[in-house]
Amino acid sequence: DQQVKQNSPSLSVQEGRISILNCDYTNSMFDYFLWYKKYPAEGPTFLISISSIKDKNEDGRFTVFLNKSAKHLSLHIVPSQPGDSAVYFCAASGRYGGSQGNLIFGKGTKLSVKP
Amino acid sequence: KAGVTQTPRYLIKTRGQQVTLSCSPISGHRSVSWYQQTPGQGLQFLFEYFSETQRNKGNFPGRFSGRQFSNSRSEMNVSTLELGDSALYLCASSSGGRAGETQYFGPGTRLLVL
């Protein structure tokens, strides 16, 4: 049973517009969420994170929003650039038994930003 | 600071063989986690080591094992390789492996089992 879901396998956006990537989770024990970007043949690169005590975190062009009641988070990229084209993974962790060092990942959304 | 390094980057083995992969964490990081990435299953947690002890283990068979050395470097071993073990193996390090800590990933080792 997937605890972290990214329901859109792919997303295509025009350069300069906003990209919105979505993620849903089922485990209410999760209290820390991260977004990673991955290019082919490379490891995931950390982008931005958010703690469950916040509902928004911003870093440059990247903003993550968390809606705890809906168990939903989203990553906004504004403005989108062709170099943002990659697979984006949502990940979660929590303070429960068996959680040490274990990030639970969604299956990723492939973002294509067209010039 | 140097990032997480993994060796080798690519590996080809045949069924029944065994393989050892190596990971050097970011300096000062004591927690090393291993993940398997396949197209169908995404990134799945294998195990986590902290101070030379395995603290956590995912749902993988006993053929998958690991260890950590006193300098925090880690190795993972897969014995009796199967075709389905073909995957990208990623290691990630963090300072303590606690919830709320960011994990930083290496470039991965691409394993192909023929």
Coordinates of N, CA and C in Angstrom, one line a residue:
Chain A
D1 N 0.8 -1.2 0.0 CA 0.0 0.0 0.0 C 0.9 1.2 0.0
Q2 N 0.7 2.1 -1.0 CA 1.6 3.3 -1.1 C 1.2 4.3 -0.1
Q3 N 2.1 4.7 0.7 CA 1.9 5.8 1.7 C 2.1 7.2 1.1
V4 N 2.8 7.3 0.1 CA 3.1 8.6 -0.6 C 2.7 8.4 -2.0
K5 N 1.8 9.2 -2.5 CA 1.4 9.0 -3.9 C 1.6 10.3 -4.7
Q6 N 2.1 10.1 -5.9 CA 2.2 11.2 -6.9 C 1.4 10.7 -8.1
N7 N 0.2 11.2 -8.2 CA -0.8 10.6 -9.2 C -0.5 11.0 -10.6
S8 N 0.3 12.0 -10.8 CA 0.5 12.4 -12.2 C 1.9 11.9 -12.6
P9 N 2.0 11.0 -13.5 CA 3.4 10.5 -13.9 C 4.1 11.5 -14.7
S10 N 3.4 12.4 -15.3 CA 4.1 13.4 -16.1 C 3.4 14.7 -16.2
L11 N 4.1 15.8 -16.5 CA 3.5 17.2 -16.5 C 4.3 17.9 -17.6
S12 N 3.7 18.6 -18.5 CA 4.3 19.5 -19.4 C 3.9 20.9 -19.3
V13 N 4.9 21.8 -19.2 CA 4.6 23.2 -19.0 C 5.5 24.1 -19.9
Q14 N 4.9 25.2 -20.2 CA 5.6 26.2 -21.1 C 6.6 27.0 -20.2
E15 N 7.8 27.2 -20.8 CA 8.8 28.1 -20.1 C 8.2 29.4 -19.6
G16 N 8.5 29.8 -18.4 CA 8.0 31.0 -17.9 C 6.7 30.9 -17.1
R17 N 6.0 29.8 -17.3 CA 4.7 29.6 -16.6 C 5.0 28.8 -15.3
I18 N 3.9 28.6 -14.5 CA 4.0 27.9 -13.2 C 3.9 26.4 -13.4
S19 N 4.8 25.7 -12.7 CA 4.6 24.2 -12.6 C 4.1 23.9 -11.3
I20 N 3.1 23.0 -11.2 CA 2.6 22.6 -9.9 C 2.6 21.1 -9.9
L21 N 3.4 20.6 -8.9 CA 3.5 19.1 -8.8 C 2.8 18.7 -7.5
N22 N 2.0 17.7 -7.5 CA 1.2 17.3 -6.3 C 1.6 16.0 -5.7
C23 N 1.3 15.9 -4.4 CA 1.7 14.7 -3.7 C 0.7 14.5 -2.6
D24 N 0.2 13.3 -2.4 CA -0.7 12.9 -1.3 C -0.1 11.9 -0.4
Y25 N -0.5 11.9 0.8 CA 0.1 10.9 1.7 C -1.1 10.3 2.6
T26 N -0.8 9.2 3.1 CA -1.9 8.5 3.9 C -1.5 8.4 5.4
N27 N -0.3 8.4 5.8 CA 0.2 8.2 7.1 C 0.2 9.5 7.9
S28 N -0.7 9.6 8.9 CA -0.8 10.8 9.7 C 0.4 11.0 10.6
M29 N 1.3 10.0 10.7 CA 2.5 10.1 11.6 C 3.6 10.8 10.8
F30 N 3.5 11.0 9.5 CA 4.5 11.8 8.8 C 4.5 13.2 9.3
D31 N 5.7 13.8 9.6 CA 5.7 15.2 10.0 C 6.8 16.0 9.3
Y32 N 7.4 15.4 8.3 CA 8.5 16.1 7.6 C 8.4 15.6 6.1
F33 N 8.4 16.6 5.2 CA 8.2 16.3 3.8 C 9.3 17.0 3.0
L34 N 9.8 16.2 2.0 CA 10.9 16.8 1.2 C 10.5 16.6 -0.3
W35 N 11.1 17.4 -1.1 CA 11.1 17.3 -2.6 C 12.5 17.1 -3.1
Y36 N 12.6 16.2 -4.0 CA 13.9 15.9 -4.7 C 13.7 16.0 -6.2
K37 N 14.8 16.4 -6.8 CA 14.8 16.4 -8.3 C 15.8 15.4 -8.8
K38 N 15.5 14.7 -9.9 CA 16.4 13.7 -10.3 C 16.6 13.8 -11.8
Y39 N 17.8 13.9 -12.3 CA 18.1 13.8 -13.7 C 18.5 12.3 -14.0
P40 N 18.4 11.9 -15.2 CA 18.8 10.5 -15.6 C 20.3 10.3 -15.2
A41 N 20.6 9.1 -14.8 CA 22.0 8.7 -14.5 C 22.6 9.5 -13.3
E42 N 21.8 10.2 -12.5 CA 22.3 10.9 -11.3 C 21.4 10.5 -10.1
G43 N 21.9 10.8 -8.9 CA 21.1 10.6 -7.7 C 20.2 11.7 -7.5
P44 N 19.2 11.5 -6.7 CA 18.2 12.6 -6.4 C 18.9 13.8 -5.7
T45 N 18.5 15.0 -6.1 CA 19.1 16.2 -5.5 C 18.0 16.9 -4.6
F46 N 18.4 17.2 -3.4 CA 17.4 17.8 -2.5 C 17.0 19.2 -3.0
L47 N 15.7 19.5 -3.0 CA 15.2 20.8 -3.4 C 14.8 21.7 -2.2
I48 N 13.8 21.2 -1.5 CA 13.1 22.0 -0.5 C 12.4 21.0 0.4
S49 N 12.2 21.4 1.7 CA 11.4 20.6 2.6 C 10.5 21.4 3.4
I50 N 9.6 20.8 4.1 CA 8.6 21.5 5.0 C 8.3 20.6 6.2
S51 N 8.3 21.2 7.4 CA 7.8 20.5 8.6 C 6.3 20.6 8.7
S52 N 5.7 19.7 9.4 CA 4.3 19.7 9.5 C 3.7 20.8 10.4
I53 N 4.6 21.6 11.1 CA 4.2 22.7 11.8 C 4.0 24.0 11.0
K54 N 4.4 23.8 9.7 CA 4.2 25.0 8.8 C 3.3 24.6 7.7
D55 N 2.8 25.6 7.0 CA 1.9 25.3 5.8 C 2.6 25.8 4.5
K56 N 3.7 26.5 4.6 CA 4.4 27.0 3.4 C 5.8 27.2 3.7
N57 N 6.6 26.8 2.7 CA 8.1 27.1 2.7 C 8.5 27.5 1.4
E58 N 9.3 28.6 1.3 CA 9.7 29.2 0.0 C 11.2 29.3 -0.1
D59 N 11.8 28.9 -1.3 CA 13.2 29.1 -1.5 C 13.4 29.4 -3.0
G60 N 13.5 30.7 -3.2 CA 13.7 31.2 -4.6 C 12.5 30.9 -5.4
R61 N 12.7 30.2 -6.5 CA 11.6 29.9 -7.4 C 10.7 28.8 -6.9
F62 N 11.1 28.1 -5.9 CA 10.4 26.9 -5.4 C 9.6 27.2 -4.1
T63 N 8.4 26.8 -4.1 CA 7.5 27.0 -2.9 C 6.8 25.6 -2.6
V64 N 6.8 25.2 -1.4 CA 6.1 24.0 -1.1 C 4.9 24.4 -0.1
F65 N 3.7 23.9 -0.4 CA 2.6 24.1 0.4 C 2.1 22.8 1.0
L66 N 1.7 22.8 2.3 CA 1.3 21.6 3.0 C -0.1 21.9 3.5
N67 N -1.0 21.0 3.2 CA -2.4 21.0 3.7 C -2.6 19.7 4.5
K68 N -2.4 19.8 5.8 CA -2.4 18.6 6.7 C -3.8 17.9 6.7
S69 N -4.8 18.8 6.8 CA -6.2 18.2 6.9 C -6.5 17.3 5.6
A70 N -6.0 17.8 4.5 CA -6.2 17.0 3.3 C -5.1 16.0 3.0
K71 N -4.1 16.0 3.8 CA -2.9 15.1 3.6 C -2.3 15.3 2.2
H72 N -2.1 16.6 1.9 CA -1.7 16.9 0.5 C -0.6 18.0 0.6
L73 N 0.4 17.8 -0.3 CA 1.4 18.9 -0.5 C 1.6 19.1 -2.0
S74 N 2.1 20.3 -2.2 CA 2.4 20.6 -3.6 C 3.7 21.4 -3.7
L75 N 4.3 21.3 -4.8 CA 5.5 22.1 -5.1 C 5.2 23.0 -6.3
H76 N 5.4 24.3 -6.1 CA 5.2 25.3 -7.2 C 6.6 25.8 -7.6
I77 N 6.8 25.8 -8.9 CA 8.0 26.3 -9.5 C 7.6 27.5 -10.4
V78 N 8.1 28.7 -10.0 CA 7.7 29.9 -10.8 C 9.0 30.8 -10.9
P79 N 9.3 31.3 -12.1 CA 8.9 30.7 -13.4 C 9.6 29.4 -13.8
S80 N 9.0 28.6 -14.5 CA 9.6 27.3 -14.9 C 10.6 27.6 -16.0
Q81 N 11.7 26.8 -15.9 CA 12.8 27.0 -16.9 C 13.1 25.6 -17.5
P82 N 13.6 25.6 -18.7 CA 13.9 24.3 -19.4 C 14.8 23.4 -18.5
G83 N 15.7 24.0 -17.8 CA 16.6 23.2 -16.9 C 15.9 22.6 -15.8
D84 N 14.6 22.9 -15.5 CA 13.9 22.3 -14.5 C 13.3 20.9 -14.9
S85 N 13.5 20.6 -16.2 CA 13.0 19.3 -16.7 C 13.7 18.2 -16.1
A86 N 13.0 17.4 -15.3 CA 13.6 16.3 -14.5 C 12.4 15.5 -13.9
V87 N 12.7 14.5 -13.2 CA 11.7 13.7 -12.4 C 11.7 14.3 -11.0
Y88 N 10.6 14.6 -10.5 CA 10.5 15.2 -9.1 C 9.8 14.1 -8.2
F89 N 10.5 13.9 -7.1 CA 10.0 13.0 -6.1 C 9.6 13.7 -4.8
C90 N 8.5 13.3 -4.3 CA 8.0 13.7 -3.0 C 8.4 12.6 -2.0
A91 N 8.9 13.0 -0.8 CA 9.3 12.0 0.2 C 8.8 12.5 1.6
A92 N 8.6 11.5 2.5 CA 8.1 11.8 3.8 C 8.8 11.0 4.8
S93 N 8.8 11.6 6.1 CA 9.4 10.8 7.2 C 8.6 11.2 8.4
G94 N 8.8 10.4 9.5 CA 8.1 10.7 10.7 C 8.8 10.2 11.9
R95 N 8.3 10.6 13.1 CA 9.0 10.1 14.3 C 8.2 8.9 14.9
Y96 N 8.3 7.8 14.2 CA 7.6 6.6 14.7 C 8.6 5.4 14.6
G97 N 8.3 4.4 15.3 CA 9.2 3.2 15.3 C 9.5 2.7 13.9
G98 N 10.8 2.4 13.6 CA 11.1 1.9 12.3 C 11.3 3.0 11.3
S99 N 11.4 4.3 11.7 CA 11.5 5.3 10.7 C 12.9 5.9 10.5
Q100 N 13.9 5.4 11.4 CA 15.2 6.0 11.3 C 15.8 5.8 9.9
G101 N 16.2 6.9 9.3 CA 16.9 6.9 8.0 C 16.0 6.4 6.9
N102 N 14.7 6.3 7.1 CA 13.8 5.8 6.1 C 12.9 6.9 5.5
L103 N 13.2 7.3 4.3 CA 12.3 8.2 3.6 C 11.4 7.4 2.7
I104 N 10.1 7.7 2.8 CA 9.1 7.0 2.0 C 8.9 7.9 0.8
F105 N 9.1 7.4 -0.4 CA 9.1 8.1 -1.6 C 7.8 7.8 -2.4
G106 N 7.3 8.9 -3.1 CA 6.3 8.7 -4.2 C 7.1 8.2 -5.4
K107 N 6.3 7.8 -6.5 CA 6.9 7.2 -7.6 C 7.4 8.3 -8.6
G108 N 7.2 9.5 -8.3 CA 7.8 10.6 -9.2 C 6.9 11.1 -10.2
T109 N 7.1 12.4 -10.6 CA 6.4 13.1 -11.7 C 7.5 13.6 -12.6
K110 N 7.4 13.3 -13.9 CA 8.4 13.7 -14.9 C 7.9 15.1 -15.4
L111 N 8.6 16.1 -15.1 CA 8.3 17.5 -15.6 C 9.1 17.8 -16.8
S112 N 8.4 18.3 -17.9 CA 9.0 18.7 -19.1 C 8.7 20.2 -19.3
V113 N 9.7 21.1 -19.3 CA 9.4 22.5 -19.5 C 9.9 22.8 -20.9
K114 N 8.9 23.2 -21.7 CA 9.2 23.5 -23.2 C 9.5 24.9 -23.4
P115 N 10.6 25.2 -24.2 CA 11.0 26.6 -24.5 C 9.9 27.3 -25.3
Chain B
K1 N 32.4 21.1 1.0 CA 32.3 19.7 1.5 C 32.1 18.8 0.3
A2 N 32.8 17.7 0.2 CA 32.5 16.7 -0.8 C 31.2 16.0 -0.6
G3 N 30.5 15.7 -1.7 CA 29.2 15.0 -1.6 C 29.4 13.5 -1.3
V4 N 28.2 12.8 -1.4 CA 28.2 11.4 -1.2 C 28.8 10.7 -2.4
T5 N 29.7 9.8 -2.3 CA 30.3 9.1 -3.4 C 30.0 7.7 -3.3
Q6 N 29.8 7.1 -4.5 CA 29.5 5.6 -4.6 C 30.4 5.0 -5.7
T7 N 30.8 3.8 -5.4 CA 31.6 3.1 -6.3 C 31.2 1.6 -6.3
P8 N 31.2 0.9 -7.5 CA 31.5 1.5 -8.8 C 30.2 2.2 -9.3
R9 N 30.3 2.9 -10.4 CA 29.1 3.6 -10.9 C 28.3 2.6 -11.8
Y10 N 28.9 1.7 -12.4 CA 28.2 0.7 -13.2 C 28.8 -0.7 -13.0
L11 N 27.9 -1.7 -13.1 CA 28.4 -3.1 -12.8 C 27.5 -4.0 -13.6
I12 N 28.1 -5.0 -14.2 CA 27.4 -6.1 -14.9 C 27.8 -7.4 -14.2
K13 N 26.8 -8.2 -13.8 CA 27.0 -9.4 -13.2 C 26.1 -10.5 -13.8
T14 N 26.3 -11.7 -13.5 CA 25.4 -12.8 -14.0 C 24.7 -13.4 -12.8
R15 N 23.6 -14.0 -13.1 CA 22.8 -14.7 -12.1 C 23.6 -15.6 -11.2
G16 N 23.3 -15.5 -9.9 CA 24.0 -16.4 -9.0 C 25.3 -15.8 -8.4
Q17 N 25.8 -14.8 -9.0 CA 27.0 -14.1 -8.5 C 26.6 -13.3 -7.3
Q18 N 27.6 -12.7 -6.6 CA 27.4 -11.8 -5.6 C 28.1 -10.4 -5.9
V19 N 27.6 -9.4 -5.3 CA 28.2 -8.1 -5.6 C 28.3 -7.2 -4.3
T20 N 29.3 -6.4 -4.3 CA 29.5 -5.5 -3.1 C 29.6 -4.0 -3.7
L21 N 28.8 -3.2 -3.1 CA 28.7 -1.8 -3.5 C 29.2 -0.9 -2.3
S22 N 29.9 0.2 -2.7 CA 30.5 1.0 -1.6 C 29.9 2.4 -1.6
C23 N 29.8 3.0 -0.4 CA 29.3 4.4 -0.3 C 30.1 5.1 0.8
S24 N 30.6 6.3 0.4 CA 31.2 7.2 1.3 C 30.4 8.4 1.6
P25 N 29.9 8.6 2.9 CA 29.0 9.7 3.1 C 29.7 11.0 3.2
I26 N 28.9 12.1 3.3 CA 29.4 13.4 3.5 C 30.2 13.4 4.8
S27 N 31.3 14.1 4.8 CA 32.1 14.2 6.0 C 31.3 14.7 7.2
G28 N 31.3 13.9 8.3 CA 30.6 14.3 9.5 C 29.2 13.6 9.6
H29 N 28.7 13.1 8.5 CA 27.5 12.4 8.6 C 27.7 11.0 9.1
R30 N 26.8 10.6 10.0 CA 27.0 9.2 10.6 C 25.9 8.2 10.2
S31 N 24.9 8.7 9.5 CA 23.8 7.8 9.1 C 23.9 7.6 7.6
V32 N 23.9 6.4 7.2 CA 23.9 6.0 5.8 C 22.7 5.1 5.5
S33 N 21.9 5.5 4.6 CA 20.7 4.7 4.1 C 20.9 4.2 2.7
W34 N 20.4 3.0 2.4 CA 20.5 2.5 1.1 C 19.1 2.3 0.5
Y35 N 19.0 2.6 -0.8 CA 17.7 2.5 -1.5 C 17.9 1.8 -2.8
Q36 N 16.9 1.1 -3.3 CA 16.8 0.5 -4.6 C 15.8 1.2 -5.5
Q37 N 16.2 1.6 -6.7 CA 15.3 2.3 -7.6 C 15.1 1.4 -8.8
T38 N 13.9 1.0 -9.0 CA 13.5 0.3 -10.2 C 12.3 1.1 -10.9
P39 N 12.2 0.9 -12.2 CA 11.1 1.6 -12.9 C 9.7 1.3 -12.4
G40 N 9.5 0.1 -12.0 CA 8.1 -0.2 -11.5 C 7.8 0.2 -10.1
Q41 N 8.8 0.1 -9.2 CA 8.6 0.3 -7.8 C 9.1 1.6 -7.2
G42 N 9.8 2.4 -8.0 CA 10.3 3.6 -7.5 C 11.5 3.4 -6.5
L43 N 11.7 4.3 -5.6 CA 12.8 4.2 -4.6 C 12.2 3.5 -3.4
Q44 N 12.9 2.4 -3.1 CA 12.5 1.6 -1.9 C 13.7 1.4 -0.9
F45 N 13.3 1.6 0.3 CA 14.3 1.6 1.4 C 14.8 0.2 1.6
L46 N 16.1 0.1 1.7 CA 16.8 -1.2 2.0 C 17.1 -1.3 3.5
F47 N 18.0 -0.5 3.9 CA 18.4 -0.4 5.3 C 19.2 0.8 5.6
E48 N 19.3 1.1 6.9 CA 20.0 2.3 7.4 C 21.0 1.9 8.5
Y49 N 22.2 2.5 8.4 CA 23.2 2.2 9.4 C 23.6 3.5 10.1
F50 N 23.9 3.4 11.4 CA 24.3 4.5 12.2 C 25.3 4.0 13.2
S51 N 26.5 4.6 13.3 CA 27.5 4.1 14.2 C 27.8 2.6 14.1
E52 N 27.9 2.2 12.9 CA 28.3 0.8 12.6 C 27.2 -0.2 13.0
T53 N 26.0 0.3 13.3 CA 24.9 -0.6 13.6 C 23.7 -0.5 12.7
Q54 N 23.1 -1.6 12.3 CA 21.9 -1.5 11.4 C 20.7 -1.1 12.3
R55 N 20.1 0.0 12.1 CA 19.0 0.5 13.0 C 17.7 0.2 12.4
N56 N 17.7 0.1 11.0 CA 16.4 -0.1 10.4 C 16.5 -0.9 9.1
K57 N 15.5 -1.6 8.8 CA 15.6 -2.5 7.6 C 14.3 -2.5 6.9
G58 N 14.4 -2.4 5.6 CA 13.2 -2.5 4.7 C 12.8 -3.9 4.4
N59 N 11.8 -4.0 3.5 CA 11.2 -5.3 3.3 C 11.9 -6.0 2.1
F60 N 13.2 -6.4 2.3 CA 14.0 -7.1 1.3 C 14.5 -8.4 1.8
P61 N 14.7 -9.4 0.9 CA 15.2 -10.7 1.4 C 16.6 -10.6 2.0
G62 N 16.9 -11.6 2.8 CA 18.2 -11.7 3.5 C 19.4 -11.7 2.5
R63 N 19.2 -11.9 1.2 CA 20.3 -11.8 0.3 C 20.9 -10.4 0.3
F64 N 20.2 -9.4 0.7 CA 20.6 -8.1 0.8 C 21.2 -7.8 2.2
S65 N 22.4 -7.4 2.3 CA 23.0 -7.1 3.6 C 23.9 -5.9 3.5
G66 N 24.3 -5.4 4.6 CA 25.2 -4.3 4.6 C 26.0 -4.2 5.8
R67 N 26.9 -3.2 5.8 CA 27.7 -3.0 7.0 C 28.2 -1.5 7.0
Q68 N 28.6 -1.0 8.1 CA 29.2 0.3 8.2 C 30.5 0.2 9.0
F69 N 31.4 1.0 8.5 CA 32.7 1.0 9.2 C 32.8 2.2 10.2
S70 N 33.9 2.2 10.9 CA 34.1 3.2 12.0 C 34.2 4.6 11.4
N71 N 34.6 4.7 10.1 CA 34.7 6.1 9.5 C 33.4 6.4 8.8
S72 N 32.3 5.7 9.0 CA 30.9 5.9 8.5 C 30.8 5.4 7.1
R73 N 31.8 5.0 6.4 CA 31.7 4.4 5.1 C 30.8 3.2 5.2
S74 N 30.1 2.9 4.1 CA 29.2 1.7 4.2 C 29.3 0.9 2.9
E75 N 29.0 -0.4 3.1 CA 29.0 -1.3 1.9 C 27.7 -2.0 2.0
M76 N 27.1 -2.4 0.8 CA 26.0 -3.3 0.8 C 26.4 -4.5 -0.2
N77 N 25.9 -5.6 0.2 CA 26.2 -6.8 -0.5 C 24.9 -7.5 -0.9
V78 N 24.9 -8.0 -2.2 CA 23.8 -8.8 -2.6 C 24.3 -10.1 -3.1
S79 N 23.9 -11.2 -2.4 CA 24.4 -12.5 -2.8 C 23.4 -13.2 -3.7
T80 N 23.8 -14.2 -4.4 CA 23.0 -15.0 -5.3 C 22.1 -14.1 -6.1
L81 N 22.7 -13.3 -6.9 CA 22.0 -12.3 -7.7 C 20.9 -13.0 -8.6
E82 N 19.8 -12.2 -8.7 CA 18.7 -12.6 -9.6 C 18.5 -11.5 -10.6
L83 N 17.8 -11.9 -11.7 CA 17.6 -10.9 -12.8 C 16.8 -9.7 -12.2
G84 N 15.9 -9.9 -11.3 CA 15.1 -8.8 -10.7 C 15.9 -7.8 -9.8
D85 N 17.2 -8.2 -9.6 CA 18.0 -7.3 -8.8 C 18.6 -6.2 -9.6
S86 N 18.4 -6.2 -10.9 CA 18.9 -5.1 -11.8 C 18.2 -3.9 -11.4
A87 N 19.0 -2.9 -11.1 CA 18.4 -1.6 -10.5 C 19.5 -0.6 -10.3
L88 N 19.0 0.6 -10.0 CA 20.0 1.7 -9.5 C 20.0 1.6 -8.0
Y89 N 21.1 1.4 -7.4 CA 21.3 1.4 -6.0 C 21.8 2.7 -5.5
L90 N 21.1 3.4 -4.6 CA 21.4 4.7 -4.2 C 21.8 4.7 -2.7
C91 N 22.8 5.4 -2.3 CA 23.0 5.6 -0.9 C 22.8 7.0 -0.5
A92 N 22.4 7.3 0.7 CA 22.1 8.7 1.1 C 22.7 8.8 2.5
S93 N 23.2 10.0 2.8 CA 23.7 10.2 4.2 C 23.0 11.4 4.8
S94 N 23.0 11.3 6.1 CA 22.5 12.5 6.9 C 23.2 12.5 8.2
S95 N 23.1 13.5 9.0 CA 23.9 13.6 10.2 C 23.6 12.6 11.2
G96 N 22.3 12.4 11.4 CA 21.9 11.4 12.4 C 20.8 10.4 12.0
G97 N 20.3 10.6 10.8 CA 19.2 9.7 10.4 C 17.9 9.9 11.1
R98 N 17.7 11.0 11.7 CA 16.4 11.2 12.4 C 15.4 11.9 11.5
A99 N 14.1 11.7 11.9 CA 13.1 12.4 11.1 C 13.3 13.9 11.2
G100 N 13.1 14.6 10.1 CA 13.4 16.0 10.0 C 14.7 16.3 9.5
E101 N 15.5 15.3 9.2 CA 16.8 15.6 8.6 C 16.8 15.3 7.2
T102 N 17.5 16.1 6.4 CA 17.5 15.9 5.0 C 18.6 14.8 4.7
Q103 N 18.2 13.9 3.8 CA 19.2 13.0 3.3 C 19.8 13.4 2.0
Y104 N 21.1 13.3 1.8 CA 21.8 13.7 0.6 C 22.3 12.4 -0.1
F105 N 21.9 12.4 -1.4 CA 22.1 11.1 -2.2 C 23.4 11.2 -3.0
G106 N 24.0 10.0 -3.2 CA 25.1 9.8 -4.1 C 24.5 9.6 -5.5
P107 N 25.5 9.4 -6.5 CA 25.0 9.3 -7.9 C 24.5 7.9 -8.2
G108 N 24.7 7.0 -7.3 CA 24.1 5.6 -7.5 C 25.1 4.7 -8.2
T109 N 24.8 3.4 -8.1 CA 25.5 2.3 -8.8 C 24.4 1.6 -9.6
R110 N 24.6 1.6 -10.9 CA 23.7 0.9 -11.8 C 24.2 -0.5 -12.0
L111 N 23.3 -1.4 -11.5 CA 23.6 -2.9 -11.5 C 22.8 -3.6 -12.6
L112 N 23.4 -4.3 -13.5 CA 22.7 -5.1 -14.5 C 23.0 -6.5 -14.2
V113 N 22.0 -7.3 -14.0 CA 22.2 -8.8 -13.8 C 21.7 -9.5 -15.1
L114 N 22.7 -10.3 -15.7 CA 22.3 -11.0 -16.9 C 22.1 -12.5 -16.6

